[in-house]
Backbone as numpy.savetxt, mean C-alpha at the origin, in Angstrom:
# Nx Ny Nz CAx CAy CAz Cx Cy Cz
11.97 4.73 -24.15 11.06 5.86 -23.93 9.69 5.38 -23.43
9.20 4.30 -24.04 7.91 3.74 -23.62 7.99 3.25 -22.18
9.11 2.63 -21.83 9.30 2.13 -20.48 9.26 3.26 -19.46
9.95 4.35 -19.78 9.96 5.52 -18.88 8.55 6.07 -18.73
7.81 6.13 -19.83 6.44 6.65 -19.80 5.54 5.78 -18.93
5.71 4.46 -19.03 4.89 3.54 -18.24 5.21 3.67 -16.75
6.49 3.80 -16.44 6.89 3.93 -15.03 6.40 5.26 -14.46
6.51 6.33 -15.24 6.03 7.64 -14.79 4.52 7.63 -14.62
3.82 6.95 -15.53 2.36 6.83 -15.42 1.98 6.07 -14.16
2.76 5.06 -13.81 2.51 4.30 -12.59 2.67 5.19 -11.37
3.67 6.06 -11.40 3.87 7.00 -10.29 2.66 7.93 -10.15
2.17 8.45 -11.27 1.01 9.34 -11.24 -0.23 8.61 -10.74
-0.39 7.36 -11.17 -1.51 6.55 -10.69 -1.42 6.37 -9.18
-0.22 6.06 -8.70 -0.02 5.89 -7.27 -0.27 7.16 -6.48
-0.11 8.30 -7.13 -0.29 9.59 -6.46 -1.75 9.97 -6.23
-2.67 9.26 -6.87 -4.10 9.59 -6.69 -4.49 9.36 -5.23
-4.93 10.40 -4.51 -5.22 10.30 -3.07 -6.65 9.84 -2.78
-6.88 8.56 -2.77 -8.24 8.06 -2.60 -8.84 8.39 -1.23
-8.01 8.55 -0.22 -8.52 8.93 1.10 -9.13 10.33 1.05
-8.47 11.23 0.35 -8.98 12.59 0.21 -10.23 12.60 -0.67
-10.19 11.83 -1.74 -11.35 11.75 -2.64 -12.56 11.17 -1.92
-12.36 10.06 -1.20 -13.46 9.43 -0.47 -14.02 10.36 0.59
-13.14 11.07 1.27 -13.59 12.01 2.31 -14.43 13.12 1.71
-14.03 13.59 0.52 -14.82 14.63 -0.16 -16.18 14.09 -0.59
-16.20 12.86 -1.11 -17.45 12.27 -1.56 -18.44 12.08 -0.41
-17.91 11.71 0.76 -18.77 11.45 1.92 -18.87 12.65 2.86
-18.37 13.81 2.38 -18.46 15.06 3.15 -17.81 14.93 4.54
-16.63 14.34 4.55 -15.87 14.17 5.78 -14.70 15.16 5.80
-14.12 15.40 6.96 -12.94 16.27 7.01 -11.78 15.65 6.24
-10.87 16.49 5.83 -9.66 16.02 5.16 -8.93 15.07 6.12
-8.60 13.84 5.69 -7.97 12.87 6.60 -6.62 13.32 7.14
-6.04 14.33 6.54 -4.76 14.85 7.03 -4.95 15.80 8.21
-6.22 16.07 8.57 -6.51 17.05 9.63 -6.89 16.42 10.96
-6.90 15.09 11.06 -7.28 14.46 12.32 -6.55 13.12 12.47
-6.69 12.54 13.66 -6.07 11.24 13.93 -4.58 11.25 13.70
-4.12 10.27 12.92 -2.70 10.17 12.61 -2.26 11.16 11.54
-3.25 11.78 10.86 -2.93 12.69 9.77 -2.55 11.96 8.50
-2.69 10.64 8.50 -2.31 9.81 7.35 -3.49 9.67 6.39
-3.28 9.98 5.11 -4.36 9.80 4.14 -4.50 8.34 3.72
-5.05 7.54 4.62 -5.22 6.12 4.37 -6.52 5.61 4.96
-6.86 4.37 4.65 -8.14 3.80 5.06 -8.31 3.72 6.58
-7.25 3.36 7.28 -7.35 3.22 8.74 -7.69 4.55 9.40
-7.08 5.61 8.91 -7.37 6.92 9.49 -8.77 7.39 9.13
-9.19 7.14 7.89 -10.55 7.50 7.48 -11.58 6.76 8.34
-11.25 5.53 8.73 -12.15 4.74 9.57 -12.41 5.40 10.92
-11.48 6.25 11.34 -11.64 6.94 12.63 -12.84 7.89 12.64
-13.34 8.24 11.45 -14.52 9.10 11.38 -15.78 8.31 11.71
-15.69 6.99 11.69 -16.85 6.14 11.91 -17.60 5.83 10.63
-17.16 6.41 9.52 -17.81 6.20 8.23 -17.12 5.03 7.53
-17.63 3.83 7.75 -16.99 2.64 7.21 -16.99 2.62 5.69
-18.04 3.13 5.07 -18.13 3.13 3.62 -16.99 3.95 3.01
-16.66 5.07 3.63 -15.56 5.91 3.14 -14.23 5.19 3.28
-14.08 4.46 4.37 -12.84 3.71 4.58 -12.72 2.59 3.55
-13.84 1.95 3.23 -13.82 0.88 2.23 -13.47 1.42 0.85
-14.04 2.57 0.49 -13.72 3.20 -0.79 -12.23 3.53 -0.85
-11.70 4.06 0.24 -10.27 4.38 0.30 -9.43 3.12 0.14
-9.80 2.08 0.87 -9.07 0.82 0.82 -9.06 0.23 -0.59
-10.24 0.18 -1.21 -10.34 -0.39 -2.56 -9.61 0.47 -3.59
-9.68 1.78 -3.43 -9.00 2.66 -4.36 -7.48 2.53 -4.26
-6.97 2.54 -3.03 -5.53 2.43 -2.84 -4.99 1.07 -3.27
-5.75 0.02 -2.96 -5.32 -1.32 -3.39 -5.47 -1.46 -4.90
-6.57 -0.90 -5.43 -6.84 -1.02 -6.85 -5.77 -0.39 -7.73
-5.22 0.75 -7.30 -4.21 1.38 -8.15 -2.92 0.55 -8.19
-2.61 -0.13 -7.10 -1.46 -1.03 -7.12 -1.70 -2.22 -8.03
-2.90 -2.77 -7.96 -3.25 -3.94 -8.79 -3.26 -3.57 -10.28
-3.91 -2.46 -10.62 -4.01 -2.02 -12.01 -2.62 -1.77 -12.59
-1.75 -1.14 -11.80 -0.39 -0.85 -12.29 0.36 -2.12 -12.65
0.25 -3.13 -11.81 0.97 -4.39 -12.06 0.37 -5.15 -13.23
-0.94 -5.19 -13.32 -1.59 -5.88 -14.45 -1.21 -5.21 -15.76
-1.19 -3.88 -15.78 -0.80 -3.15 -16.99 0.66 -3.41 -17.32
1.52 -3.45 -16.30 2.95 -3.70 -16.53 3.18 -5.09 -17.10
2.44 -6.06 -16.61 2.59 -7.42 -17.12 2.14 -7.49 -18.58
1.06 -6.78 -18.90 0.54 -6.78 -20.27 1.54 -6.14 -21.23
1.97 -4.92 -20.90 2.90 -4.21 -21.78 4.29 -4.83 -21.74
4.65 -5.43 -20.60 5.94 -6.09 -20.50 6.05 -7.25 -21.47
4.96 -7.98 -21.63 4.95 -9.10 -22.58 5.07 -8.59 -24.02
4.41 -7.48 -24.30 4.46 -6.91 -25.65 5.85 -6.38 -25.97
6.46 -5.72 -24.98 7.76 -5.09 -25.21 8.94 -6.02 -24.94
8.64 -7.21 -24.44 9.71 -8.15 -24.14 10.53 -7.78 -22.93
9.91 -7.04 -21.97 10.63 -6.61 -20.77 10.31 -7.47 -19.56
9.10 -7.99 -19.51 8.71 -8.91 -18.45 8.87 -8.37 -17.05
9.59 -9.12 -16.22 9.70 -8.81 -14.80 10.44 -7.50 -14.52
11.31 -7.08 -15.43 12.03 -5.82 -15.23 11.05 -4.65 -15.20
10.12 -4.63 -16.14 9.13 -3.56 -16.17 8.19 -3.66 -14.97
7.79 -4.87 -14.63 6.91 -5.07 -13.49 7.56 -4.54 -12.22
8.84 -4.83 -12.04 9.56 -4.36 -10.85 9.60 -2.83 -10.82
9.91 -2.22 -11.95 9.98 -0.76 -12.00 8.64 -0.11 -11.72
7.59 -0.67 -12.29 6.24 -0.14 -12.09 5.79 -0.33 -10.64
6.11 -1.47 -10.05 5.73 -1.73 -8.66 6.33 -0.67 -7.73
7.60 -0.38 -7.93 8.26 0.62 -7.09 7.68 2.01 -7.37
7.42 2.31 -8.65 6.90 3.63 -9.02 5.52 3.89 -8.45
4.60 2.95 -8.57 3.25 3.17 -8.06 3.26 3.25 -6.53
4.16 2.50 -5.90 4.26 2.55 -4.44 4.83 3.89 -3.99
5.87 4.38 -4.68 6.43 5.69 -4.35 5.41 6.79 -4.60
4.57 6.61 -5.62 3.52 7.57 -5.88 2.57 7.69 -4.71
2.23 6.57 -4.10 1.34 6.59 -2.94 2.03 7.21 -1.73
3.28 6.85 -1.51 4.01 7.38 -0.35 4.33 8.86 -0.49
4.68 9.26 -1.71 5.10 10.64 -1.96 4.35 11.20 -3.18
3.03 11.43 -3.02 2.20 11.83 -4.16 2.41 13.28 -4.58
2.56 13.47 -5.87 2.74 14.82 -6.38 1.50 15.67 -6.12
0.33 15.05 -6.01 -0.91 15.79 -5.81 -1.12 16.23 -4.37
-0.33 15.72 -3.43 -0.45 16.09 -2.02 0.87 16.63 -1.48
1.61 17.35 -2.32 2.88 17.94 -1.92 3.84 16.88 -1.39
3.77 15.68 -1.97 4.68 14.57 -1.65 4.52 14.04 -0.22
3.34 14.26 0.38 3.07 13.76 1.72 1.89 12.81 1.64
2.18 11.52 1.48 1.14 10.54 1.24 0.93 9.55 2.36
0.33 8.42 1.99 0.02 7.39 2.97 1.20 6.48 3.27
0.90 5.41 3.97 1.96 4.50 4.41 2.10 3.25 3.55
1.18 3.06 2.61 1.38 2.05 1.59 0.84 0.67 1.84
0.06 0.48 2.90 -0.40 -0.87 3.23 -1.35 -1.42 2.15
-2.40 -0.67 1.84 -3.37 -1.14 0.86 -2.76 -1.23 -0.54
-1.95 -0.22 -0.90 -1.34 -0.23 -2.22 -0.39 -1.41 -2.39
0.34 -1.74 -1.34 1.24 -2.89 -1.41 0.44 -4.18 -1.56
-0.72 -4.25 -0.91 -1.58 -5.43 -1.05 -2.04 -5.59 -2.49
-2.41 -4.47 -3.12 -2.82 -4.52 -4.52 -1.69 -4.96 -5.43
-0.49 -4.48 -5.14 0.68 -4.88 -5.92 0.90 -6.38 -5.81
0.83 -6.91 -4.60 1.05 -8.34 -4.37 -0.02 -9.18 -5.07
-1.27 -8.73 -5.01 -2.35 -9.45 -5.69 -2.14 -9.44 -7.20
-1.61 -8.33 -7.71 -1.33 -8.25 -9.14 -0.21 -9.17 -9.57
0.79 -9.31 -8.69 1.90 -10.20 -9.00 1.46 -11.65 -9.00
0.69 -12.03 -7.99 0.20 -13.40 -7.88 -0.92 -13.41 -6.84
-2.12 -13.84 -7.20 -3.23 -13.83 -6.24 -2.91 -14.54 -4.93
-2.24 -15.69 -5.01 -1.92 -16.42 -3.78 -0.95 -15.66 -2.90
-0.02 -14.96 -3.52 0.92 -14.15 -2.76 0.17 -13.07 -1.98
-0.72 -12.39 -2.68 -1.52 -11.37 -2.02 -2.38 -11.93 -0.91
-2.99 -13.08 -1.17 -3.87 -13.70 -0.17 -3.09 -14.09 1.08
-1.91 -14.66 0.90 -1.11 -15.07 2.07 -0.72 -13.87 2.93
-0.31 -12.78 2.27 0.09 -11.59 3.03 -1.12 -10.95 3.70
-2.23 -10.85 2.99 -3.46 -10.29 3.58 -3.94 -11.14 4.74
-3.85 -12.46 4.58 -4.26 -13.37 5.66 -3.38 -13.17 6.89
-2.10 -12.93 6.66 -1.19 -12.65 7.77 -1.64 -11.39 8.49
-1.98 -10.35 7.72 -2.45 -9.09 8.30 -3.72 -9.34 9.14
-4.64 -10.11 8.60 -5.91 -10.37 9.29 -5.68 -11.09 10.61
-4.81 -12.09 10.59 -4.55 -12.86 11.82 -3.96 -11.95 12.91
-2.95 -11.17 12.53 -2.31 -10.28 13.52 -3.30 -9.23 14.01
-4.12 -8.69 13.08 -5.10 -7.68 13.45 -6.16 -8.25 14.38
-6.59 -9.49 14.11 -7.61 -10.12 14.94 -7.11 -10.33 16.37
-5.84 -10.64 16.49 -5.26 -10.90 17.82 -4.91 -9.60 18.54
-4.27 -8.67 17.82 -3.75 -7.46 18.46 -4.68 -6.26 18.40
-5.53 -6.21 17.36 -6.38 -5.05 17.09 -5.56 -3.80 16.81
-4.35 -3.99 16.33 -3.46 -2.87 16.02 -3.07 -2.95 14.54
-3.54 -1.99 13.78 -3.32 -2.00 12.33 -1.85 -1.91 11.97
-1.11 -1.02 12.65 0.30 -0.83 12.31 1.12 -2.08 12.57
0.84 -2.78 13.66 1.56 -4.01 13.97 1.28 -5.06 12.90
0.04 -5.14 12.47 -0.33 -6.08 11.41 0.41 -5.76 10.12
0.50 -4.47 9.80 1.19 -4.05 8.59 2.68 -4.35 8.66
3.28 -4.08 9.80 4.72 -4.29 9.95 5.09 -5.76 9.86
4.34 -6.62 10.53 4.65 -8.05 10.47 4.38 -8.62 9.08
3.34 -8.12 8.43 3.05 -8.57 7.06 4.17 -8.14 6.11
4.68 -6.93 6.33 5.78 -6.43 5.49 7.04 -7.28 5.67
7.27 -7.74 6.88 8.46 -8.55 7.14 8.40 -9.91 6.44
7.20 -10.50 6.38 7.09 -11.83 5.78 6.84 -11.79 4.27
6.42 -10.64 3.74 6.09 -10.54 2.31 7.24 -10.96 1.40
8.49 -10.52 1.65 9.59 -10.96 0.77 9.82 -12.47 0.84
9.60 -13.05 2.00 9.76 -14.51 2.15 8.71 -15.25 1.33
7.46 -14.80 1.43 6.39 -15.40 0.64 6.70 -15.27 -0.85
7.19 -14.09 -1.24 7.50 -13.85 -2.65 8.59 -14.81 -3.13
9.60 -15.00 -2.31 10.71 -15.88 -2.67 10.23 -17.32 -2.90
9.41 -17.82 -2.00 8.99 -19.22 -2.10 7.88 -19.44 -3.13
7.03 -18.44 -3.33 5.91 -18.62 -4.26 6.28 -18.29 -5.71
7.06 -17.24 -5.91 7.36 -16.80 -7.27 8.73 -17.25 -7.76
9.66 -17.45 -6.82 11.01 -17.93 -7.15 11.69 -17.07 -8.22
11.52 -15.75 -8.10 12.16 -14.82 -9.03 12.89 -13.77 -8.20
14.20 -13.74 -8.34 15.01 -12.87 -7.48 14.63 -11.41 -7.63
14.39 -10.95 -8.87 14.09 -9.54 -9.08 12.80 -9.13 -8.38
11.82 -10.02 -8.34 10.56 -9.70 -7.67 10.71 -9.79 -6.15
11.52 -10.72 -5.68 11.77 -10.81 -4.24 12.47 -9.55 -3.75
13.46 -9.10 -4.50 14.19 -7.88 -4.13 13.25 -6.68 -4.18
12.39 -6.64 -5.19 11.44 -5.54 -5.31 10.51 -5.47 -4.11
9.96 -6.60 -3.72 9.06 -6.63 -2.57 9.82 -6.31 -1.29
11.06 -6.71 -1.20 11.88 -6.36 -0.03 12.06 -4.85 0.06
12.25 -4.20 -1.08 12.39 -2.74 -1.11 11.09 -2.07 -0.66
9.96 -2.57 -1.18 8.67 -2.01 -0.78 8.43 -2.21 0.72
8.80 -3.37 1.24 8.63 -3.64 2.66 9.48 -2.70 3.50
10.70 -2.45 3.06 11.58 -1.53 3.78 11.00 -0.12 3.81
10.48 0.32 2.66 9.87 1.64 2.59 8.64 1.73 3.48
7.84 0.68 3.48 6.64 0.66 4.32 7.02 0.74 5.79
8.03 -0.01 6.18 8.47 0.01 7.57 9.00 1.39 7.96
9.75 2.02 7.06 10.27 3.37 7.33 9.13 4.37 7.51
8.05 4.21 6.74 6.90 5.11 6.86 6.14 4.90 8.16
6.43 3.78 8.82 5.77 3.47 10.09 6.66 3.78 11.30
7.65 4.64 11.12 8.58 4.94 12.22 7.87 5.42 13.48
6.92 6.34 13.30 6.21 6.87 14.47 5.36 5.79 15.12
4.79 4.90 14.31 4.00 3.80 14.85 4.87 2.84 15.65
6.07 2.60 15.15 7.00 1.72 15.87 7.33 2.31 17.23
7.55 3.62 17.28 7.84 4.30 18.55 6.65 4.18 19.50
5.44 4.35 18.95 4.24 4.22 19.79 4.04 2.80 20.28
4.35 1.82 19.42 4.23 0.42 19.83 5.16 0.11 21.00
6.38 0.60 20.89 7.36 0.38 21.96 6.91 1.04 23.26
6.29 2.22 23.13 5.83 2.95 24.30 4.46 2.49 24.79
3.82 1.57 24.03 2.50 1.08 24.41 1.39 2.09 24.19
1.59 3.02 23.24 0.64 4.09 23.00 -0.08 3.98 21.66
0.21 2.93 20.92 -0.40 2.83 19.58 -1.89 2.58 19.65
-2.65 3.31 18.82 -4.10 3.18 18.81 -4.56 1.85 18.21
-5.78 1.48 18.54 -6.33 0.22 18.04 -7.35 0.44 16.95
-7.56 -0.58 16.15 -8.44 -0.51 14.99 -9.86 -0.12 15.42
-10.42 0.88 14.72 -11.79 1.30 15.00 -11.92 2.32 16.10
-10.81 2.60 16.80 -10.86 3.59 17.87 -10.81 4.97 17.28
-11.63 5.86 17.77 -11.74 7.19 17.16 -10.58 8.10 17.45
-9.76 7.79 18.40 -8.62 8.65 18.72 -7.46 7.83 19.21
């Protein structure tokens, strides 16, 4: 029962829409009403309000990190360990992708997945984030950076953590992230994908 409650709590935490909250705080339009329509940091950045994008980024990443840290703490107490961590990781990520507070229409999971990875192991998170930064610096395309980072994340997890359940968990998150980027993949193929910082 406690395990179910923790996993459900992780889903609710993941459902908190920091892009909408940040936009309200900075008196910006609802991020679902412009650009890609995605309630995430990259879309909020299209307003030109960098502070709002940073708040969104930190909030979305923070909820992933907090969920994993809490799961590790309670997992040790309950003797569940990596099983609880895996369940919570998937739950908080699904909360972000399909938030109950936004009629199950959420973001694409890039920042939240970064927070999850940092919670699992700081070096794992750093390696994946560094991969994102390198691709972004070269391409200036956020979605391409996210997709390539998602592809390598399970490999990094396998070599750094050497735990099959966590590798499989990250592979599932990567698959979900890639599926949420279907329209971006189509735009990349067509050469129409927008670049970082561009207003439209």
